[in-house]
mmCIF file of C-alpha atoms in Angstrom:
data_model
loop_
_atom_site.group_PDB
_atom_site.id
_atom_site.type_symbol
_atom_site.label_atom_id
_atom_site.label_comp_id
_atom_site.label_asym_id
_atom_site.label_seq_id
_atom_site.Cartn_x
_atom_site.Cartn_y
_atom_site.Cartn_z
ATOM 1 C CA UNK I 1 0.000 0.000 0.000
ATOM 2 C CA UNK I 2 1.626 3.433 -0.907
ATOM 3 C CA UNK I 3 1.925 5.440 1.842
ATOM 4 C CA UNK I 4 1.908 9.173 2.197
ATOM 5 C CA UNK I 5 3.397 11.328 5.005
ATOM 6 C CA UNK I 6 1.864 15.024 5.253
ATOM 7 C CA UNK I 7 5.349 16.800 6.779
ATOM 8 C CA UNK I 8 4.185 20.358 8.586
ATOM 9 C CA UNK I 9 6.800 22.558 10.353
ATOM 10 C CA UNK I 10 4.989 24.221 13.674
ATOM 11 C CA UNK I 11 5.279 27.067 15.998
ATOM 12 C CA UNK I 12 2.563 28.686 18.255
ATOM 13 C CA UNK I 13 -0.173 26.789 16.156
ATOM 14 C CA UNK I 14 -2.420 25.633 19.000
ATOM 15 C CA UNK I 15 -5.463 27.111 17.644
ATOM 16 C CA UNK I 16 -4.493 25.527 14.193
ATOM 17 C CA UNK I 17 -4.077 22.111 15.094
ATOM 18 C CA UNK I 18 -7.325 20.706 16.227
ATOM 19 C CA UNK I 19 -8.833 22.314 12.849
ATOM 20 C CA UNK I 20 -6.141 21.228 10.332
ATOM 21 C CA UNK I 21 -5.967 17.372 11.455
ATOM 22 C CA UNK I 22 -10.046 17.200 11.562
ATOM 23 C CA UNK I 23 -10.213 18.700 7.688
ATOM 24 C CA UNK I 24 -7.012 16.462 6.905
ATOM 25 C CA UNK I 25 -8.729 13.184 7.755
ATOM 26 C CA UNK I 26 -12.172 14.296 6.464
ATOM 27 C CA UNK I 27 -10.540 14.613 2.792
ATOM 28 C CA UNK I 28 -11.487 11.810 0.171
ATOM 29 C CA UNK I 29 -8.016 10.418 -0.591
ATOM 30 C CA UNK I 30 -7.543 7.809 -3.278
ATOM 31 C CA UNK I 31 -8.168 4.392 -1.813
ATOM 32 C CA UNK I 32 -5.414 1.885 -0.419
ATOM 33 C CA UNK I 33 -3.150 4.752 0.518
ATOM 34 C CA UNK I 34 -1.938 5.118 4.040
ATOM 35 C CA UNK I 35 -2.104 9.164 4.487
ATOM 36 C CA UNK I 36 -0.394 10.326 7.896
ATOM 37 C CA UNK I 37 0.693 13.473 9.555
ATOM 38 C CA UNK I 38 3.955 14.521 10.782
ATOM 39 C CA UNK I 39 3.994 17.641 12.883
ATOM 40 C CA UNK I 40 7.668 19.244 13.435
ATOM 41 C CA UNK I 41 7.182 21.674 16.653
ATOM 42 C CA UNK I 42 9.855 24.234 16.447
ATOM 43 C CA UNK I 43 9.985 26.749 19.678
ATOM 44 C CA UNK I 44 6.226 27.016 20.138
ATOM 45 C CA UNK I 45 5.487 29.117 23.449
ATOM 46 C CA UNK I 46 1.965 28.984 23.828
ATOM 47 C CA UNK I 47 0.628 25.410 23.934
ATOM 48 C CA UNK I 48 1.482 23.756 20.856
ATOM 49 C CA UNK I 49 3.339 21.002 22.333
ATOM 50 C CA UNK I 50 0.927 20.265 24.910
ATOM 51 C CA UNK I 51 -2.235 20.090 21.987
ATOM 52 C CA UNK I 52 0.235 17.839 19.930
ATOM 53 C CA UNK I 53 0.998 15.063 22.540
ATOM 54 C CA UNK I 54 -3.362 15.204 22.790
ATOM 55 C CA UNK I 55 -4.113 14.934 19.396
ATOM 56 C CA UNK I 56 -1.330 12.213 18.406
ATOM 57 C CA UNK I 57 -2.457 10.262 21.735
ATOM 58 C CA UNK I 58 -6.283 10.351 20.257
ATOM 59 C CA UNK I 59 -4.964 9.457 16.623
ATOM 60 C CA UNK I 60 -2.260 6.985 15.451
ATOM 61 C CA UNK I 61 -2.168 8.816 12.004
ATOM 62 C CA UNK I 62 -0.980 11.756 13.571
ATOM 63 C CA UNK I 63 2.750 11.701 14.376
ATOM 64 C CA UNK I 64 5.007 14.214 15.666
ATOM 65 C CA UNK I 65 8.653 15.641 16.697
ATOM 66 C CA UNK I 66 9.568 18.509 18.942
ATOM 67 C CA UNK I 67 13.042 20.098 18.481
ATOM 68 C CA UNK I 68 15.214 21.119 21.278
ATOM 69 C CA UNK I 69 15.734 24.968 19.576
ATOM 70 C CA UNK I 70 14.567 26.782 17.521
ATOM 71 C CA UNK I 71 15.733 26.044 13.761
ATOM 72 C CA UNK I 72 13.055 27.789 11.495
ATOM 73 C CA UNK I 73 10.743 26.672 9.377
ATOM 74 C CA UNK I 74 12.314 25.086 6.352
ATOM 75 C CA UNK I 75 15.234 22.853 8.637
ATOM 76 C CA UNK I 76 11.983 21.581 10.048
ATOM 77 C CA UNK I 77 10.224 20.764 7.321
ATOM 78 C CA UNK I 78 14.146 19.145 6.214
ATOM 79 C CA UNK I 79 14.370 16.801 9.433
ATOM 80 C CA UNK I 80 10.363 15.731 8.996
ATOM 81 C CA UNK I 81 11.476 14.610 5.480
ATOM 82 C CA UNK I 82 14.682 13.026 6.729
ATOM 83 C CA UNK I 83 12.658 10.747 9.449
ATOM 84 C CA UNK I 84 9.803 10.601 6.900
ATOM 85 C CA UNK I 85 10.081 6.549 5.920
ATOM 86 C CA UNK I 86 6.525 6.762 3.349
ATOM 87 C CA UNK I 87 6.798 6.839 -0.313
ATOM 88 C CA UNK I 88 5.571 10.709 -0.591
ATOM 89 C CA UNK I 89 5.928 13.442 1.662
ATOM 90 C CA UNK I 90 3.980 16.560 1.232
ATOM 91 C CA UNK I 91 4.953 19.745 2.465
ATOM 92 C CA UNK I 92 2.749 22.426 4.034
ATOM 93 C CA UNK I 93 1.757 25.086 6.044
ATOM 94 C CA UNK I 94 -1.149 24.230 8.858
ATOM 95 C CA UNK I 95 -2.402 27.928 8.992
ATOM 96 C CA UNK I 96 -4.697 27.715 6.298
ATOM 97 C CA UNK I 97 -2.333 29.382 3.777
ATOM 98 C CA UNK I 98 -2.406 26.198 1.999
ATOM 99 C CA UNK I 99 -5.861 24.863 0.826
ATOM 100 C CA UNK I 100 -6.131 21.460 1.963
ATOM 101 C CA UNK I 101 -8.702 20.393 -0.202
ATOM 102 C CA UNK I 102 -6.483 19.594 -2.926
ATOM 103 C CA UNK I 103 -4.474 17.099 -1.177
ATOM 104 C CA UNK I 104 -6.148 14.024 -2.903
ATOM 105 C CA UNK I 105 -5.499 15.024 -6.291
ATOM 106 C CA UNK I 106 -1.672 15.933 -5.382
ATOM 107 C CA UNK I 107 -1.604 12.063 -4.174
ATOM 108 C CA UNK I 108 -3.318 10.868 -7.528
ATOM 109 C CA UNK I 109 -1.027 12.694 -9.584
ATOM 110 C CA UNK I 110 1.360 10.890 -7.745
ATOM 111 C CA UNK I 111 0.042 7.715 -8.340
ATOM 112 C CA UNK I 112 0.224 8.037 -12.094
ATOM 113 C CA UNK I 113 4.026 8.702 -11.779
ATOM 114 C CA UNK I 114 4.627 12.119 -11.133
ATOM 115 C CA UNK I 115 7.748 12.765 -8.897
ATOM 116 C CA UNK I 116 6.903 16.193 -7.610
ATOM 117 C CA UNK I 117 3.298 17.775 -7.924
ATOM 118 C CA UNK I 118 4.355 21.815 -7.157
ATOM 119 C CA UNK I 119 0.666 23.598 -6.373
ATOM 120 C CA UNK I 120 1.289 27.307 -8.122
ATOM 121 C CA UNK I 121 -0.270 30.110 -6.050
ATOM 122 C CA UNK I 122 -3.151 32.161 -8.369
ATOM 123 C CA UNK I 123 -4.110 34.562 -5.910
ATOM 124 C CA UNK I 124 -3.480 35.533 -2.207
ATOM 125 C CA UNK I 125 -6.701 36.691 -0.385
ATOM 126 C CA UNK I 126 -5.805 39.608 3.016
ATOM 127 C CA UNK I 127 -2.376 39.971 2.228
ATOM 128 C CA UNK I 128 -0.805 43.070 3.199
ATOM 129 C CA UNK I 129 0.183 45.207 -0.176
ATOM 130 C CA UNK I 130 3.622 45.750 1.214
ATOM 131 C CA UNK I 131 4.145 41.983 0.883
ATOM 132 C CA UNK I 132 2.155 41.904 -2.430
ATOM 133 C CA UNK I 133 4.986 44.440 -3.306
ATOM 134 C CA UNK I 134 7.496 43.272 -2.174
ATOM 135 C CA UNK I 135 6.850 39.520 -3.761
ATOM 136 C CA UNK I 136 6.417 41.052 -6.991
ATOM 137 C CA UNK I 137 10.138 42.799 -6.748
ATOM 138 C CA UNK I 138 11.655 40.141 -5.766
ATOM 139 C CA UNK I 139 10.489 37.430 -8.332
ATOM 140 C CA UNK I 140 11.509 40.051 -11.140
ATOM 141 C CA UNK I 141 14.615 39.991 -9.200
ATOM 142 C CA UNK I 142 15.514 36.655 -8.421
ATOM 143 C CA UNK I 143 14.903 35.601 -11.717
ATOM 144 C CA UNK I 144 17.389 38.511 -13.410
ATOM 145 C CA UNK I 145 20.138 37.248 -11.205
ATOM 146 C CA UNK I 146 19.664 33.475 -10.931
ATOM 147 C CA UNK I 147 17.864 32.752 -14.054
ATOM 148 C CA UNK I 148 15.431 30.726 -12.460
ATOM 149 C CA UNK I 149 11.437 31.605 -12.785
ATOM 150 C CA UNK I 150 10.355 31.663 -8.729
ATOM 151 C CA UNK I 151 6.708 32.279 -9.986
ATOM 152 C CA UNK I 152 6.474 28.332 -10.459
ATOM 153 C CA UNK I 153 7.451 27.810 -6.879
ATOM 154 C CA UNK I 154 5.844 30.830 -5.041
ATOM 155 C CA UNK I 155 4.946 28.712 -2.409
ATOM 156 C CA UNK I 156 6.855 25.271 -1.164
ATOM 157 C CA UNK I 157 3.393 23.813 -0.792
ATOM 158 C CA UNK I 158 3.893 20.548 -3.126
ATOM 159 C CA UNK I 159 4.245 16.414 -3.078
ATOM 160 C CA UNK I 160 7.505 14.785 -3.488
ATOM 161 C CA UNK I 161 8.114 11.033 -3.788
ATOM 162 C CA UNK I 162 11.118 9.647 -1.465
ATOM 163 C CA UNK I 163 13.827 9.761 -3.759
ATOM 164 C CA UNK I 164 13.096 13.738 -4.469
ATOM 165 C CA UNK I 165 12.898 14.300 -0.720
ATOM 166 C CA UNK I 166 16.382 12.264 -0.049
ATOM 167 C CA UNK I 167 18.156 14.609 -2.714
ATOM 168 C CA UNK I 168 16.523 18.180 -0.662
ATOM 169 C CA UNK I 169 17.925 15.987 2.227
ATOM 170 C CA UNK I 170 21.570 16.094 0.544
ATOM 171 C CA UNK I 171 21.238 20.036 -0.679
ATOM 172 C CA UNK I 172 21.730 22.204 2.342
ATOM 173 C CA UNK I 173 21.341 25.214 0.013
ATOM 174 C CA UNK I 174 17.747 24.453 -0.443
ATOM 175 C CA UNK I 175 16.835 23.653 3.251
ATOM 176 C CA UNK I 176 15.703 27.375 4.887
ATOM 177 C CA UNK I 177 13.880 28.323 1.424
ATOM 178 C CA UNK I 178 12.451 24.895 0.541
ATOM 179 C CA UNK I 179 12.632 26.096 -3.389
ATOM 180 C CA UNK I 180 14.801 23.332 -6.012
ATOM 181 C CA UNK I 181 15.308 22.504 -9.443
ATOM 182 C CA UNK I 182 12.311 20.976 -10.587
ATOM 183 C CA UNK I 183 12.184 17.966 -12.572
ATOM 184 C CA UNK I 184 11.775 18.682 -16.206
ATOM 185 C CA UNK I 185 11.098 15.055 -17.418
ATOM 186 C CA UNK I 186 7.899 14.374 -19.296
ATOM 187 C CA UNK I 187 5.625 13.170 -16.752
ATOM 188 C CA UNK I 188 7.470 13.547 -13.278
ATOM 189 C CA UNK I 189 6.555 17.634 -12.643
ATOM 190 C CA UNK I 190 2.588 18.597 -12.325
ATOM 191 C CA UNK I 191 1.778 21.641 -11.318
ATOM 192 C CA UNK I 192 -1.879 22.607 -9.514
ATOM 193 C CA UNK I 193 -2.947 26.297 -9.229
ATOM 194 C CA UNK I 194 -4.335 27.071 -6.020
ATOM 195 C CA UNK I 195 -6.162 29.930 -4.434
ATOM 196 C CA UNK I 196 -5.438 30.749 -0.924
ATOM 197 C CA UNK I 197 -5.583 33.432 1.892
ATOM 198 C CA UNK I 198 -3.125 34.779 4.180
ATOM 199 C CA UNK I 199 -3.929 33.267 7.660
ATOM 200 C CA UNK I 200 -7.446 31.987 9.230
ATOM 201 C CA UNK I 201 -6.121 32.260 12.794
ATOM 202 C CA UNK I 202 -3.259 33.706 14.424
ATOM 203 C CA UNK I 203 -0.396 35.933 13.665
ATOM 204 C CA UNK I 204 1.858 35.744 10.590
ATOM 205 C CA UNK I 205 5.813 35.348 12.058
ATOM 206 C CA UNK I 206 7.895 36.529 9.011
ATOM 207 C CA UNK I 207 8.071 40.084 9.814
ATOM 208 C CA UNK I 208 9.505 42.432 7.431
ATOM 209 C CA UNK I 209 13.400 41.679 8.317
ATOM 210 C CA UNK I 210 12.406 37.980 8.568
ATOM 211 C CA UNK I 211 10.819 38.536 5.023
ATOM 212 C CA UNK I 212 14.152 40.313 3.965
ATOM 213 C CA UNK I 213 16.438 37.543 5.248
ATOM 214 C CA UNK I 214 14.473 34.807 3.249
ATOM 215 C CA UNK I 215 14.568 36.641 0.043
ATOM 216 C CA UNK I 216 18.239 36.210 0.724
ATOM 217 C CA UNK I 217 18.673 32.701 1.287
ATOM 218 C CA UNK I 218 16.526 32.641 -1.224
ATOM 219 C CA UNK I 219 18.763 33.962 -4.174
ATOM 220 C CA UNK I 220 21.855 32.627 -2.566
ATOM 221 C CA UNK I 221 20.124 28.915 -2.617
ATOM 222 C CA UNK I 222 19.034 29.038 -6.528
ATOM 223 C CA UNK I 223 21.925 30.543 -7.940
ATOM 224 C CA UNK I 224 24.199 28.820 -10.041
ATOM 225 C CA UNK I 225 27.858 28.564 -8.842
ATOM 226 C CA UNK I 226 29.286 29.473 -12.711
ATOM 227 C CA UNK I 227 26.321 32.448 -12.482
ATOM 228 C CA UNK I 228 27.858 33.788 -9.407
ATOM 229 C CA UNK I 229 31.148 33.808 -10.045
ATOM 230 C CA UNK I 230 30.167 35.831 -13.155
ATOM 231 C CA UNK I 231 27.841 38.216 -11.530
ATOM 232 C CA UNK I 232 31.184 38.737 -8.511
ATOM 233 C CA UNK I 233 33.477 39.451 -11.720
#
């Protein structure tokens, strides 16, 4: 039976929790696939940690890791995929950023062979126009200095099978941005455009330095090494 491990990084998500793992289970997921969640809590200090040993006591699908420090939310989403042992992991947000309903037809693209299924953000519903901005500038550019189109991953909400997952595992570079090379391979990359909103409950923790800094890592990560040595020249 293929098996399918939902990997979400968390921090000061205790209102989120309860909600996200009710609609998760609730979904209609292609049959004879084993669909869990993996929570990684990453310096929650509200109760988080307390709601996640609940919830995974009540439910054996829902699984979960707590890290000693703080490591942000892309080396969490990394280690979940490193002790991830299914045959797909998909990566995602549990604040209702990323539109859960279209879980099941990530996992049947992935049954008929696609490696990576990358959902493609449309629109962004209550975002701040700074950040609408400020997204805009930097895909324009990111893409004059690396090359690389960042519209197609505007958000690391996707499926990858195992062997995908095990080379992010190998790429530091792409662990605090969660953005790769995609596969260009007839068959192995579909893409699903998704609507989605900014946050149903709580606070948004990217601030606008934290927003700054990821943009960074961000270019840095994508670049090509021949690219930068040409740009430093």
């Amino acid at each position: 039976m293929p098996s399918v491990d939902v990997i979400v990084a968390v921090r000061n998500e205790e209102q989120n929790l309860p909600i996200f793992v009710e609609k998760l289970f609730a979904l209609a997921f292609p049959p004879d696939v084993h669909v869990q969640v993996v929570f990684i809590e990453d310096s929650s200090t509200d109760g988080t940690r307390s709601m996640l040993r609940r919830i995974g006591g009540e439910n054996p699908r829902v699984g979960y890791y707590m890290l000693a420090r703080g490591f942000g939310q892309g080396p969490a989403i990394v280690f979940g995929l490193s002790r991830s042992t299914a045959d797909a992991m998909i990566m995602m947000d549990a604040d209702g950023g990323h539109p859960l309903e279209v879980l099941p037809e990530m996992v049947r693209h992935y049954l008929d062979g696609a490696r990576v299924v990358q959902c493609v953000r449309n629109t962004l519903a209550n975002r701040k126009a700074y950040r609408d901005i400020g997204a805009a500038t930097f895909q324009l550019f990111a893409r004059s200095v690396t090359g690389v189109n960042t519209h197609e991953q505007n958000i690391f909400f996707r499926l990858v099978s195992a062997d995908v997952a095990r080379e992010i595992i190998r790429q530091p570079r792409y662990w605090r941005w969660l953005r790769f090379p995609l596969p260009r391979r007839a068959g192995d990359l579909r893409k699903i455009p998704v609507d989605s909103q900014e946050r149903v409950l709580g606070e948004s923790k990217y601030d606008f330095r934290r927003l700054v800094n990821l943009a960074i890592d961000g270019i840095l990560s994508l670049i090509p090494t021949a690219r930068f040595a040409v740009i430093l020249v």
